[in-house]
Short mmCIF file of C-alpha atoms in Angstrom, two decimals:
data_model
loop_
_atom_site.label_atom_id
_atom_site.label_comp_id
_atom_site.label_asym_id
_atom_site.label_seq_id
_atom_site.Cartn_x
_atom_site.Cartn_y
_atom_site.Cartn_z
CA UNK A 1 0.00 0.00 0.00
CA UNK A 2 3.09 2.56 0.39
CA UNK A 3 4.08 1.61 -3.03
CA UNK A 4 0.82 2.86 -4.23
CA UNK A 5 0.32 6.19 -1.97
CA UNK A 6 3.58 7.03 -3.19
CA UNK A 7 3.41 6.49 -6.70
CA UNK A 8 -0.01 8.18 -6.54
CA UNK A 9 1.64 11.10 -5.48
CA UNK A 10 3.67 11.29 -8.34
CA UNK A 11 0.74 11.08 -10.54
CA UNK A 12 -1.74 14.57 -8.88
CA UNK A 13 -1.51 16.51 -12.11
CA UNK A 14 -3.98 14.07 -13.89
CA UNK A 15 -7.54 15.06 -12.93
CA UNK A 16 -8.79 11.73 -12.80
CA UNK A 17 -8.51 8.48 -10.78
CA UNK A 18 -8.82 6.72 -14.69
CA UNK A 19 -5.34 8.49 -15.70
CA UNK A 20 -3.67 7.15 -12.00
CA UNK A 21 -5.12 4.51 -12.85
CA UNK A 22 -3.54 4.09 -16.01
CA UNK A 23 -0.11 4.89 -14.85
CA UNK A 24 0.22 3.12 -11.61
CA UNK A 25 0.60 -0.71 -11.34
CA UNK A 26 -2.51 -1.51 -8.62
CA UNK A 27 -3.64 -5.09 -7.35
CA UNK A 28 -7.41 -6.01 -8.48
CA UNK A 29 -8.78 -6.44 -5.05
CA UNK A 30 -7.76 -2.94 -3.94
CA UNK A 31 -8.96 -1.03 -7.18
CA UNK A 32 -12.68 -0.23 -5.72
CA UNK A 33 -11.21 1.11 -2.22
CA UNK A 34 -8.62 3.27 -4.16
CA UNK A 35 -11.06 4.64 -6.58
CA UNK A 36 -13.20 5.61 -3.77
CA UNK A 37 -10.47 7.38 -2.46
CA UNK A 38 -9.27 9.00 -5.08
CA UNK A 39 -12.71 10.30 -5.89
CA UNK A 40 -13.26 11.81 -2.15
CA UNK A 41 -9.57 13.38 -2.71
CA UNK A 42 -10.12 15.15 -6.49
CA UNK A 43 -13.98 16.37 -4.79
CA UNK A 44 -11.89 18.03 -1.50
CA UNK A 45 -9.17 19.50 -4.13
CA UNK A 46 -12.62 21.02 -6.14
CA UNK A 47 -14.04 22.57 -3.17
CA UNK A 48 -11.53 24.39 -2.10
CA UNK A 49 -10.62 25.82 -5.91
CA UNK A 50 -14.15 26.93 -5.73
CA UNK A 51 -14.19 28.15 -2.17
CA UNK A 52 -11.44 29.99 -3.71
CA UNK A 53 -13.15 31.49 -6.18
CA UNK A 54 -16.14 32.54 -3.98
CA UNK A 55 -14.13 34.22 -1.95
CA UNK A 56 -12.57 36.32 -4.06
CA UNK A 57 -15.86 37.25 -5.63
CA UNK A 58 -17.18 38.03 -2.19
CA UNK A 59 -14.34 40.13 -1.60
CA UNK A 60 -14.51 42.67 -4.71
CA UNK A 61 -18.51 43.45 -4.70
CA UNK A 62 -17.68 46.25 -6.85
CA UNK A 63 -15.84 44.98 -9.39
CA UNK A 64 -19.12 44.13 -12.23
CA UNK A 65 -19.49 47.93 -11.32
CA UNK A 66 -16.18 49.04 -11.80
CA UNK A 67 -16.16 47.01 -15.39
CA UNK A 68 -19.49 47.92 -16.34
CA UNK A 69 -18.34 51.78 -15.99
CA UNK A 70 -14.80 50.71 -17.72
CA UNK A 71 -16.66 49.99 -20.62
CA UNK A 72 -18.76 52.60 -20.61
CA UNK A 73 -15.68 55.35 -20.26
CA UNK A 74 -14.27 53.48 -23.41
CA UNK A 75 -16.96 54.19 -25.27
CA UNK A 76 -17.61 57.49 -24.64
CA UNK A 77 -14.02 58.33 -25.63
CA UNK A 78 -13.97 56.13 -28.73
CA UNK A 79 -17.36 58.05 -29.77
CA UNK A 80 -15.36 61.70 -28.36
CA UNK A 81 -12.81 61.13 -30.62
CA UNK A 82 -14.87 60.28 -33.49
CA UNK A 83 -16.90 64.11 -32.65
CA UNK A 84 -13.67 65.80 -32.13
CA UNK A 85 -12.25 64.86 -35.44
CA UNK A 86 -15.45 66.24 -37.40
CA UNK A 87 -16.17 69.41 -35.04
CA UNK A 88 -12.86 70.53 -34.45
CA UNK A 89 -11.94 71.32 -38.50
CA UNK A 90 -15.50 72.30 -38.76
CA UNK A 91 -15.42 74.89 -35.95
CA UNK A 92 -12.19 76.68 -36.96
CA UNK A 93 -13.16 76.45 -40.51
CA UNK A 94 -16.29 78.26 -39.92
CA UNK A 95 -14.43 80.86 -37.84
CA UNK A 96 -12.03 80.96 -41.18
CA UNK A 97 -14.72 81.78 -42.90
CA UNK A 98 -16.75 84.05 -40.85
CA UNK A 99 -13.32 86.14 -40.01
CA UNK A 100 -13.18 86.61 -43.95
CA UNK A 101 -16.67 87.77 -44.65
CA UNK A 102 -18.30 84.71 -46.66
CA UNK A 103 -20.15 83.87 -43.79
CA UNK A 104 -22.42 87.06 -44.37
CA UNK A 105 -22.22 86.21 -48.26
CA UNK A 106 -23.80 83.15 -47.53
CA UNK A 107 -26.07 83.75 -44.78
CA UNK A 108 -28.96 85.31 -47.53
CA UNK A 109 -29.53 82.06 -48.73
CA UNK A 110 -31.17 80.62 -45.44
CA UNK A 111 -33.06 83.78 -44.77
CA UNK A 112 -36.64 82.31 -46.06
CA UNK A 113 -36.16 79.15 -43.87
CA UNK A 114 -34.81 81.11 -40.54
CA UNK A 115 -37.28 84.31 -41.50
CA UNK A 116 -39.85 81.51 -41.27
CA UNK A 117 -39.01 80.73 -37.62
CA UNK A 118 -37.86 84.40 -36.85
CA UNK A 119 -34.32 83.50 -36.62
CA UNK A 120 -31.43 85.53 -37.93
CA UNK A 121 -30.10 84.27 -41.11
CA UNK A 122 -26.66 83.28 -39.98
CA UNK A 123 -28.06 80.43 -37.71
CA UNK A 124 -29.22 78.87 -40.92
CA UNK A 125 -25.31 77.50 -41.40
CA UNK A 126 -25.87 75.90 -37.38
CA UNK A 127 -28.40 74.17 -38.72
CA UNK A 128 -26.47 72.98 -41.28
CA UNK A 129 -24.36 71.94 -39.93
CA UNK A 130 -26.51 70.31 -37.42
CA UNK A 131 -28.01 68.30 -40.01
CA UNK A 132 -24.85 66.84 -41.59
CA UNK A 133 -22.48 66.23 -38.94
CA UNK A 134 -25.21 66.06 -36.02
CA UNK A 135 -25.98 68.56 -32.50
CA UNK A 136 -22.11 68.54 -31.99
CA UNK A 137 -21.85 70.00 -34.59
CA UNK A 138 -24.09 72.65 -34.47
CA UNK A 139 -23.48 73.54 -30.92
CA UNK A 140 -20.12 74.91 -30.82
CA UNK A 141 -20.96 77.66 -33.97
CA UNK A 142 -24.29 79.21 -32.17
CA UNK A 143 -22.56 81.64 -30.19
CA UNK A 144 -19.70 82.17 -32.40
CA UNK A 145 -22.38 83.22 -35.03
CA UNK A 146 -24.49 85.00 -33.11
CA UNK A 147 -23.83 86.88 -29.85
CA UNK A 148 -25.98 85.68 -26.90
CA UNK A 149 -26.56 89.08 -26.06
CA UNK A 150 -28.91 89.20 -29.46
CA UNK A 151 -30.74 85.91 -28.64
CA UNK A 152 -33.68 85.29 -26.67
CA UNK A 153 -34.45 82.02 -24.85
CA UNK A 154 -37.60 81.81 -27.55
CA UNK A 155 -34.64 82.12 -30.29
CA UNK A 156 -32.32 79.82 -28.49
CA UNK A 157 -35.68 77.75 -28.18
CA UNK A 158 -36.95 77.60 -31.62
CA UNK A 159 -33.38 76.84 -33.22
CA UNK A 160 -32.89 73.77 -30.81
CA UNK A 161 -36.50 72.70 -31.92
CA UNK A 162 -35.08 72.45 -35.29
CA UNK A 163 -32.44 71.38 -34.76
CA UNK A 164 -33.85 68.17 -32.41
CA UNK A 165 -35.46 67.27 -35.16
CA UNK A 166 -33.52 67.09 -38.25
CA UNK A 167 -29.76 66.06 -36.97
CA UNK A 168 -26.92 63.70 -38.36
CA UNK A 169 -29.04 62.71 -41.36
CA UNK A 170 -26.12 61.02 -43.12
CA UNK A 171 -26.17 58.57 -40.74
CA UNK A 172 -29.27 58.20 -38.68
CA UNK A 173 -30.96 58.19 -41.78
CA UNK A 174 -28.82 55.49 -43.47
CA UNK A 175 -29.51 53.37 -39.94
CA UNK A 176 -33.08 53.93 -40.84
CA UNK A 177 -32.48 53.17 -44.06
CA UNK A 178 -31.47 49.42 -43.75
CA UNK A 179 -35.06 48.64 -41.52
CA UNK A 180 -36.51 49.53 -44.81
CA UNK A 181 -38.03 52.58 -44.74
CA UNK A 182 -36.84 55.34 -47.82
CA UNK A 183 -34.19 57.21 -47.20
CA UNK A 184 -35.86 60.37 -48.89
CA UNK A 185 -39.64 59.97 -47.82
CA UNK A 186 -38.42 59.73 -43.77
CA UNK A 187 -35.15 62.12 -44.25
CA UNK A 188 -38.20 64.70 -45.91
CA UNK A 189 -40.14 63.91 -43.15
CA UNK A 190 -38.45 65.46 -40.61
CA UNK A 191 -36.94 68.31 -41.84
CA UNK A 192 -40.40 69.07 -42.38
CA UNK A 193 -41.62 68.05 -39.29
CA UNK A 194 -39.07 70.38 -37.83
CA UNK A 195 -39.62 73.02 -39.51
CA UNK A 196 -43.15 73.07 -39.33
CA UNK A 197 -42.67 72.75 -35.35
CA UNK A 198 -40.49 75.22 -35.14
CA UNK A 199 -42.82 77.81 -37.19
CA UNK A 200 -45.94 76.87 -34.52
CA UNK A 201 -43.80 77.32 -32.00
CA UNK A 202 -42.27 80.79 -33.18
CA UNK A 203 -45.94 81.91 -33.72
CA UNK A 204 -46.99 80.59 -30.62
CA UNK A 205 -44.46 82.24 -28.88
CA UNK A 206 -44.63 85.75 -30.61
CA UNK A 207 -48.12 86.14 -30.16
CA UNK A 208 -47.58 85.57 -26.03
CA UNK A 209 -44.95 87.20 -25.74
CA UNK A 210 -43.42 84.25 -23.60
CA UNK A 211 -39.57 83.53 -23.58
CA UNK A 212 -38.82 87.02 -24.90
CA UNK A 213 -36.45 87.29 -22.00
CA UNK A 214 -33.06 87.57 -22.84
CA UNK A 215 -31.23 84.14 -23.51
CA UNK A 216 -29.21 82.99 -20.16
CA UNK A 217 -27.18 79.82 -21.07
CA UNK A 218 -25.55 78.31 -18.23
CA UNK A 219 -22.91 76.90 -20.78
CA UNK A 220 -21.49 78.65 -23.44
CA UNK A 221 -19.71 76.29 -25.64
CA UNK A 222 -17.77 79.44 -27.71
CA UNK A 223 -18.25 82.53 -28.38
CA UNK A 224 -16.91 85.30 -30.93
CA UNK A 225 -13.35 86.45 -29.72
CA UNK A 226 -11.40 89.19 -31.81
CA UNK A 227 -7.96 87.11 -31.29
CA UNK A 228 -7.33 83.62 -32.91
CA UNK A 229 -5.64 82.77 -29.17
CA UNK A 230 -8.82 83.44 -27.22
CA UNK A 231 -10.45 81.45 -30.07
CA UNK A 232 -8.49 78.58 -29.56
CA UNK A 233 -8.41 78.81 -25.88
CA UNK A 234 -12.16 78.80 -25.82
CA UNK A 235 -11.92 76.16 -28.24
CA UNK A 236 -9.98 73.89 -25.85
CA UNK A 237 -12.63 74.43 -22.71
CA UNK A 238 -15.33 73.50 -25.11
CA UNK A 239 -14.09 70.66 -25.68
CA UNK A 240 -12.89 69.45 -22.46
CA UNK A 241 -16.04 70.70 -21.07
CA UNK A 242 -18.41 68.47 -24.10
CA UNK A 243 -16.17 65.61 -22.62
CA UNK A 244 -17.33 65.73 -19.23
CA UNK A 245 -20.79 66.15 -20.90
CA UNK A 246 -20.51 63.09 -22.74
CA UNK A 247 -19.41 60.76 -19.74
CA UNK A 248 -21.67 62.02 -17.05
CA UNK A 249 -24.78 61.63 -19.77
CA UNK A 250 -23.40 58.38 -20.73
CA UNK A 251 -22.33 57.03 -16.95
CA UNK A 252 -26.19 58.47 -16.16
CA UNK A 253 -28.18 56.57 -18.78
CA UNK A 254 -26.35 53.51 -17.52
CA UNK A 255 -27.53 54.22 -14.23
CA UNK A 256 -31.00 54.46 -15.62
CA UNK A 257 -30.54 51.35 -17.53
CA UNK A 258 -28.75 49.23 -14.18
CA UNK A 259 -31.48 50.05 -12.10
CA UNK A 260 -34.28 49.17 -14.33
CA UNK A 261 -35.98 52.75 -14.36
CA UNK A 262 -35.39 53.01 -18.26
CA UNK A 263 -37.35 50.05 -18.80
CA UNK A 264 -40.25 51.15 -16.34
CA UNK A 265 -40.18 54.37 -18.26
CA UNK A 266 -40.39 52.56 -21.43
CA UNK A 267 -43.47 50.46 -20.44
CA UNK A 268 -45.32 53.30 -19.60
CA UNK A 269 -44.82 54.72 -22.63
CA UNK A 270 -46.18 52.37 -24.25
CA UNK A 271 -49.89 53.64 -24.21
CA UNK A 272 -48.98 56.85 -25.73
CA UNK A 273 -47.38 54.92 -28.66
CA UNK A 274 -50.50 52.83 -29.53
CA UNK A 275 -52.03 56.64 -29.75
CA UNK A 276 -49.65 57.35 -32.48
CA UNK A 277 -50.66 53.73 -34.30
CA UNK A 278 -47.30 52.41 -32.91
CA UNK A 279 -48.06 48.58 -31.17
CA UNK A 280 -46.74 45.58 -30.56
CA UNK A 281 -43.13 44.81 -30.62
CA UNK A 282 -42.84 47.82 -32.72
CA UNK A 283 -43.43 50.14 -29.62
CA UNK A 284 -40.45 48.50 -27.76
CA UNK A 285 -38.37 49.77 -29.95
CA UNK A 286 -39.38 53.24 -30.64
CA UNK A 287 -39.12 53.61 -26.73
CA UNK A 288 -35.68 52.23 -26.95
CA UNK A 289 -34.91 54.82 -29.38
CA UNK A 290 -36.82 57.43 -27.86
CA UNK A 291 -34.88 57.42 -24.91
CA UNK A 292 -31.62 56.31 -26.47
CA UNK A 293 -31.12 56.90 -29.91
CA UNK A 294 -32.05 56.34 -33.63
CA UNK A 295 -28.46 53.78 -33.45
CA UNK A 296 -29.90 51.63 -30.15
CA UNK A 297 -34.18 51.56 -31.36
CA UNK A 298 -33.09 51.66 -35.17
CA UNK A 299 -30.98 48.91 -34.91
CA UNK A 300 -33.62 47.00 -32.76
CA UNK A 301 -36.10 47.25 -35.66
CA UNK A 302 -33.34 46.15 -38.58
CA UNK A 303 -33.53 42.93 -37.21
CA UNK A 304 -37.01 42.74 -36.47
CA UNK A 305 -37.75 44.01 -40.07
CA UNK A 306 -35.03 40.92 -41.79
CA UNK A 307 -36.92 38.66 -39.61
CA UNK A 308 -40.55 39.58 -40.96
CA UNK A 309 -41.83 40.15 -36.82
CA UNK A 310 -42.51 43.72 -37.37
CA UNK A 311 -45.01 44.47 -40.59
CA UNK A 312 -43.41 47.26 -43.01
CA UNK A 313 -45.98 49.77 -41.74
CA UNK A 314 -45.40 49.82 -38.21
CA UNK A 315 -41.70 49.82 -39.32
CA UNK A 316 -42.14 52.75 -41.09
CA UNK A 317 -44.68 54.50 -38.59
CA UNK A 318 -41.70 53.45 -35.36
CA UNK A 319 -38.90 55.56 -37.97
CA UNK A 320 -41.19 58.56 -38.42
CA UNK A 321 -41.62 58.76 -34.74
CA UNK A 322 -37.83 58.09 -33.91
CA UNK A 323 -36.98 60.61 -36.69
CA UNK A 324 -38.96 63.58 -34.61
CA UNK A 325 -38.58 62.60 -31.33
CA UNK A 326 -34.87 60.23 -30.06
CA UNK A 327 -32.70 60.31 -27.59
CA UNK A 328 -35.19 62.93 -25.52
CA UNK A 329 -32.62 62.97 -22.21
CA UNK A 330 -29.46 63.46 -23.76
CA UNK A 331 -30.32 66.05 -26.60
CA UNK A 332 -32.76 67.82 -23.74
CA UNK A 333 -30.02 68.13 -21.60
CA UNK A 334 -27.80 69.38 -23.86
CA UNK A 335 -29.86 72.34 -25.50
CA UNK A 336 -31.15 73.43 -22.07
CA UNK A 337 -27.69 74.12 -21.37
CA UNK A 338 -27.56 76.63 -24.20
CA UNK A 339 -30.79 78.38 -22.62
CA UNK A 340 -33.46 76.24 -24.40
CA UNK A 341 -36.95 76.13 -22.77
CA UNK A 342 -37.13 72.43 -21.66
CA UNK A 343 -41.39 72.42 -21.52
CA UNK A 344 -40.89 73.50 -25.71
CA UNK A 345 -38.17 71.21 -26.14
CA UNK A 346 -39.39 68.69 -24.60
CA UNK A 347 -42.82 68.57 -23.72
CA UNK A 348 -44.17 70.08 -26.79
CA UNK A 349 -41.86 67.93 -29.21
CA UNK A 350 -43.60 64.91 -27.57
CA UNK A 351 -46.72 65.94 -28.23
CA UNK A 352 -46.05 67.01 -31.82
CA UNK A 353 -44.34 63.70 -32.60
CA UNK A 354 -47.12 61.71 -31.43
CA UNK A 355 -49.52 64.15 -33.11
CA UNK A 356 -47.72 63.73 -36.74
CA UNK A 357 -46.53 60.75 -36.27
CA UNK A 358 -50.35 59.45 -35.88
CA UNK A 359 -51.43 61.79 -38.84
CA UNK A 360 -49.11 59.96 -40.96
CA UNK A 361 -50.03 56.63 -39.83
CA UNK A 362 -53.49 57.39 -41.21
CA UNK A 363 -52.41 58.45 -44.16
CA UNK A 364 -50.81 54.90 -44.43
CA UNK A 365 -53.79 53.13 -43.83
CA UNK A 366 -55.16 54.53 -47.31
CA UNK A 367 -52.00 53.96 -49.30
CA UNK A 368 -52.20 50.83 -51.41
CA UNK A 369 -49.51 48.43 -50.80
CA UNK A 370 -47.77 49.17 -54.33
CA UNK A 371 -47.55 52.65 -53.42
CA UNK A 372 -46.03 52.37 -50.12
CA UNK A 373 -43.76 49.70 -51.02
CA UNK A 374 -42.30 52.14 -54.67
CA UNK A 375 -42.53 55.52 -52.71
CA UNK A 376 -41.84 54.49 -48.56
CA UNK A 377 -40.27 51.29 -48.12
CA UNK A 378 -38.37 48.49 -49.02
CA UNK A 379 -38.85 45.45 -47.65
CA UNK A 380 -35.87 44.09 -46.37
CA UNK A 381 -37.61 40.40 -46.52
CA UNK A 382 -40.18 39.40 -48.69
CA UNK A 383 -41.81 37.69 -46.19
CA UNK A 384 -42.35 40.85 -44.49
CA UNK A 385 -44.73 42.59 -47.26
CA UNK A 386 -47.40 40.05 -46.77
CA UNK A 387 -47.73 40.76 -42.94
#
C-alpha cells in the first residue's frame, strides 16, 4: 500500500482516478477502495478551488461595477474622438470663414427658412451643420455666429426645436435606411416636421410674448473672440467641457438602464405609442430609441424588419416617430444648457411627434400596398410585405 500512496503522489496533475489509474501498477482487489479514495480526494481539491473562487468574488462586490463603468468610459471616448475629429476642423473652418466675410455672403440664402421661424439668417449654417455632422456639430458655432446678447431664450428655443429634429441625417438616416423605410420619404419627413414645429412654435411664442427674455445659457460652448488665441483657448474648454458632458450623460443613462428605471419608463410609454398607431413589438423599440437613440431603437427594428416580426408599416410609422422625437434625455439636456426652454423642447416635441406621427399613420392606412412599397419602403424580406 506505500508503493501505491507514493506512486499516486507522483501522478496529482492528472484530474482523474482513470489516468492514475492508467499509470500506476494496482492489485485487483484494492482497485474499488482506491477509486473511492481518489474520488473523495479530487472532490476536496474542487471545493476548495471553488471556495477559492467565492471568496474572491465576495471580496470585490464592486468589481461588475467598476467594469461595467470601464466599458462605458471606453466608449464614450472612442465616440469623443470620433466628434472631435469632425467638429474641431468644422469649428475653426467656420471661424475661417466668418473672419473673412463669406459667412455674411452666404447667410442670404437661409433667410426664407430662418425668417420663417424668426431666426437671424446666420443660424441657418448651425443648422447645417446640425443636419450633416449632427448637435455637436451645431453647438459649438451658435454663439460664435451670433452673440448671446442678441438671442432670446424663444430664439435659443426655436433653433434647438429644429435642430432636435432634423440632426446627423447622413447617418441616422442610413440606420433607418437598412429597416426599410426610404431614405428620402423619412429624411423629408423630418426636416419638415421640424420646420413646421419650429414655425408653430415661433408663432406661438410671438403672439404671447413668452420667452422674450433675454437668452441665459448656463454653458457657453464658444463665443466670438477678436484674437485667434482666445479662439483657440475657448476652443480647448469646449471641448474638455463636451467631454465631461458626454461621460456624465453616458455614466447616467447607464444608471438608468442598471437600475431598471429606463425600462419602467419605457413600459409606460407604451400607451402613448399605440395613440400614435405604434403597437406591438414595434413600440419596444421606438421607446428604446426614444430614450436612447435612432443607433440603439433603429438597430432593434433592422432585425425585427429581416426577420418579418414587425409588418413594413409599423416599421415605417416606429422611424417617423424616432426621426422627430430620439434620444429625448441626452439632446434635452444638452440644449437646455444653451438656454433652451425644456417644456418646448421637450414637452411640446412629444406631443407634436405623437400628433404627426399618428397623422401619418393614417395616411398609411389609405395607401395601397404598391404605393407604399415604390414611394416608402423596401422590404428588407419578402416575407415581411405580406404581414
Amino acid at each position: 500500500m506505500s508503493t501505491f500512496v507514493l506512486d499516486a503522489s507522483r501522478c496529482r496533475r492528472f484530474r482523474s482516478f482513470r489516468s492514475i489509474r492508467s499509470i500506476c501498477v494496482i492489485p485487483s482487489q484494492a482497485r474499488n477502495a482506491i477509486k473511492l479514495h481518489g474520488c473523495a480526494i479530487f472532490d476536496r481539491i474542487c471545493d476548495r478551488a471553488r471556495g477559492r473562487r467565492s471568496g474572491q468574488c465576495h471580496r470585490s462586490p464592486l468589481m461588475p461595477i467598476l467594469t461595467a463603468a470601464l466599458r462605458k468610459t471606453l466608449e464614450t471616448l472612442e465616440i469623443y474622438w470620433v466628434l472631435a475629429r469632425i467638429m474641431v476642423p468644422i469649428t475653426i473652418m467656420t471661424e475661417l470663414l466668418s473672419r473673412m466675410g463669406v459667412i455674411e455672403a452666404i447667410a442670404p440664402a437661409f433667410a426664407p427658412v430662418m425668417s420663417l421661424v424668426g431666426l437671424p439668417p446666420e443660424l441657418g449654417l448651425a443648422w447645417l451643420s446640425g443636419m450633416l455632422v449632427g448637435i455637436w456639430g451645431a453647438v459649438p458655432l451658435i454663439f460664435v455666429l451670433v452673440p448671446a446678447s442678441s438671442l432670446s431664450v424663444a430664439d435659443i428655443t426655436v433653433f434647438s426645436a429644429l435642430l432636435l429634429f432634423a440632426h446627423g441625417l447622413p447617418i441616422e438616416q442610413k440606420i433607418i435606411q437598412k429597416a426599410g423605410p426610404g431614405m428620402i420619404a423619412t429624411t423629408l419627413l423630418r426636416i419638415l416636421g421640424g420646420v413646421l414645429y419650429a414655425f408653430l412654435l415661433h408663432r406661438l411664442l410671438a403672439a404671447t410674448g413668452w420667452l422674450s427674455s433675454p437668452a441665459n445659457p448656463t454653458w457657453i460652448p464658444m463665443s466670438a473672440t477678436p484674437e485667434w488665441t482666445g479662439f483657440f483657448t475657448s476652443l480647448l474648454e469646449t471641448m474638455i467641457s463636451m467631454l465631461v458632458i458626454l461621460l456624465a450623460l453616458s455614466w447616467g443613462l447607464e444608471v438608468l438602464r442598471v437600475t431598471g428605471l429606463l425600462k419602467l419608463l419605457m413600459k409606460a410609454l407604451a400607451p402613448l405609442l399605440r395613440l400614435a398607431g405604434i403597437r406591438g413589438e414595434a413600440g419596444h423599440f421606438t421607446a428604446v430609441g426614444l430614450f436612447l437613440g435612432i443607433s440603439y431603437g433603429g438597430g432593434l427594428l433592422i432585425r425585427e424588419a429581416r426577420s418579418g416580426a414587425v409588418s413594413p408599416r409599423q416599421v415605417f410609422v416606429s422611424c417617423v416617430f424616432m426621426g422627430f422625437a430620439h434620444s429625448v434625455i441626452e439632446d434635452t439636456l444638452i440644449v437646455v444648457a444653451l438656454g433652451a426652454d425644456i417644456g418646448a423642447v421637450l414637452g411640446g416635441r412629444l406631443v407634436f411627434a405623437l400628433a404627426a406621427t399618428a397623422a401619418v399613420a393614417a395616411v398609411l392606412r389609405s395607401v395601397s400596398d404598391e404605393t407604399f412599397f415604390t414611394w416608402a419602403f423596401r422590404a428588407p424580406n419578402p416575407q415581411a410585405v405580406s404581414r
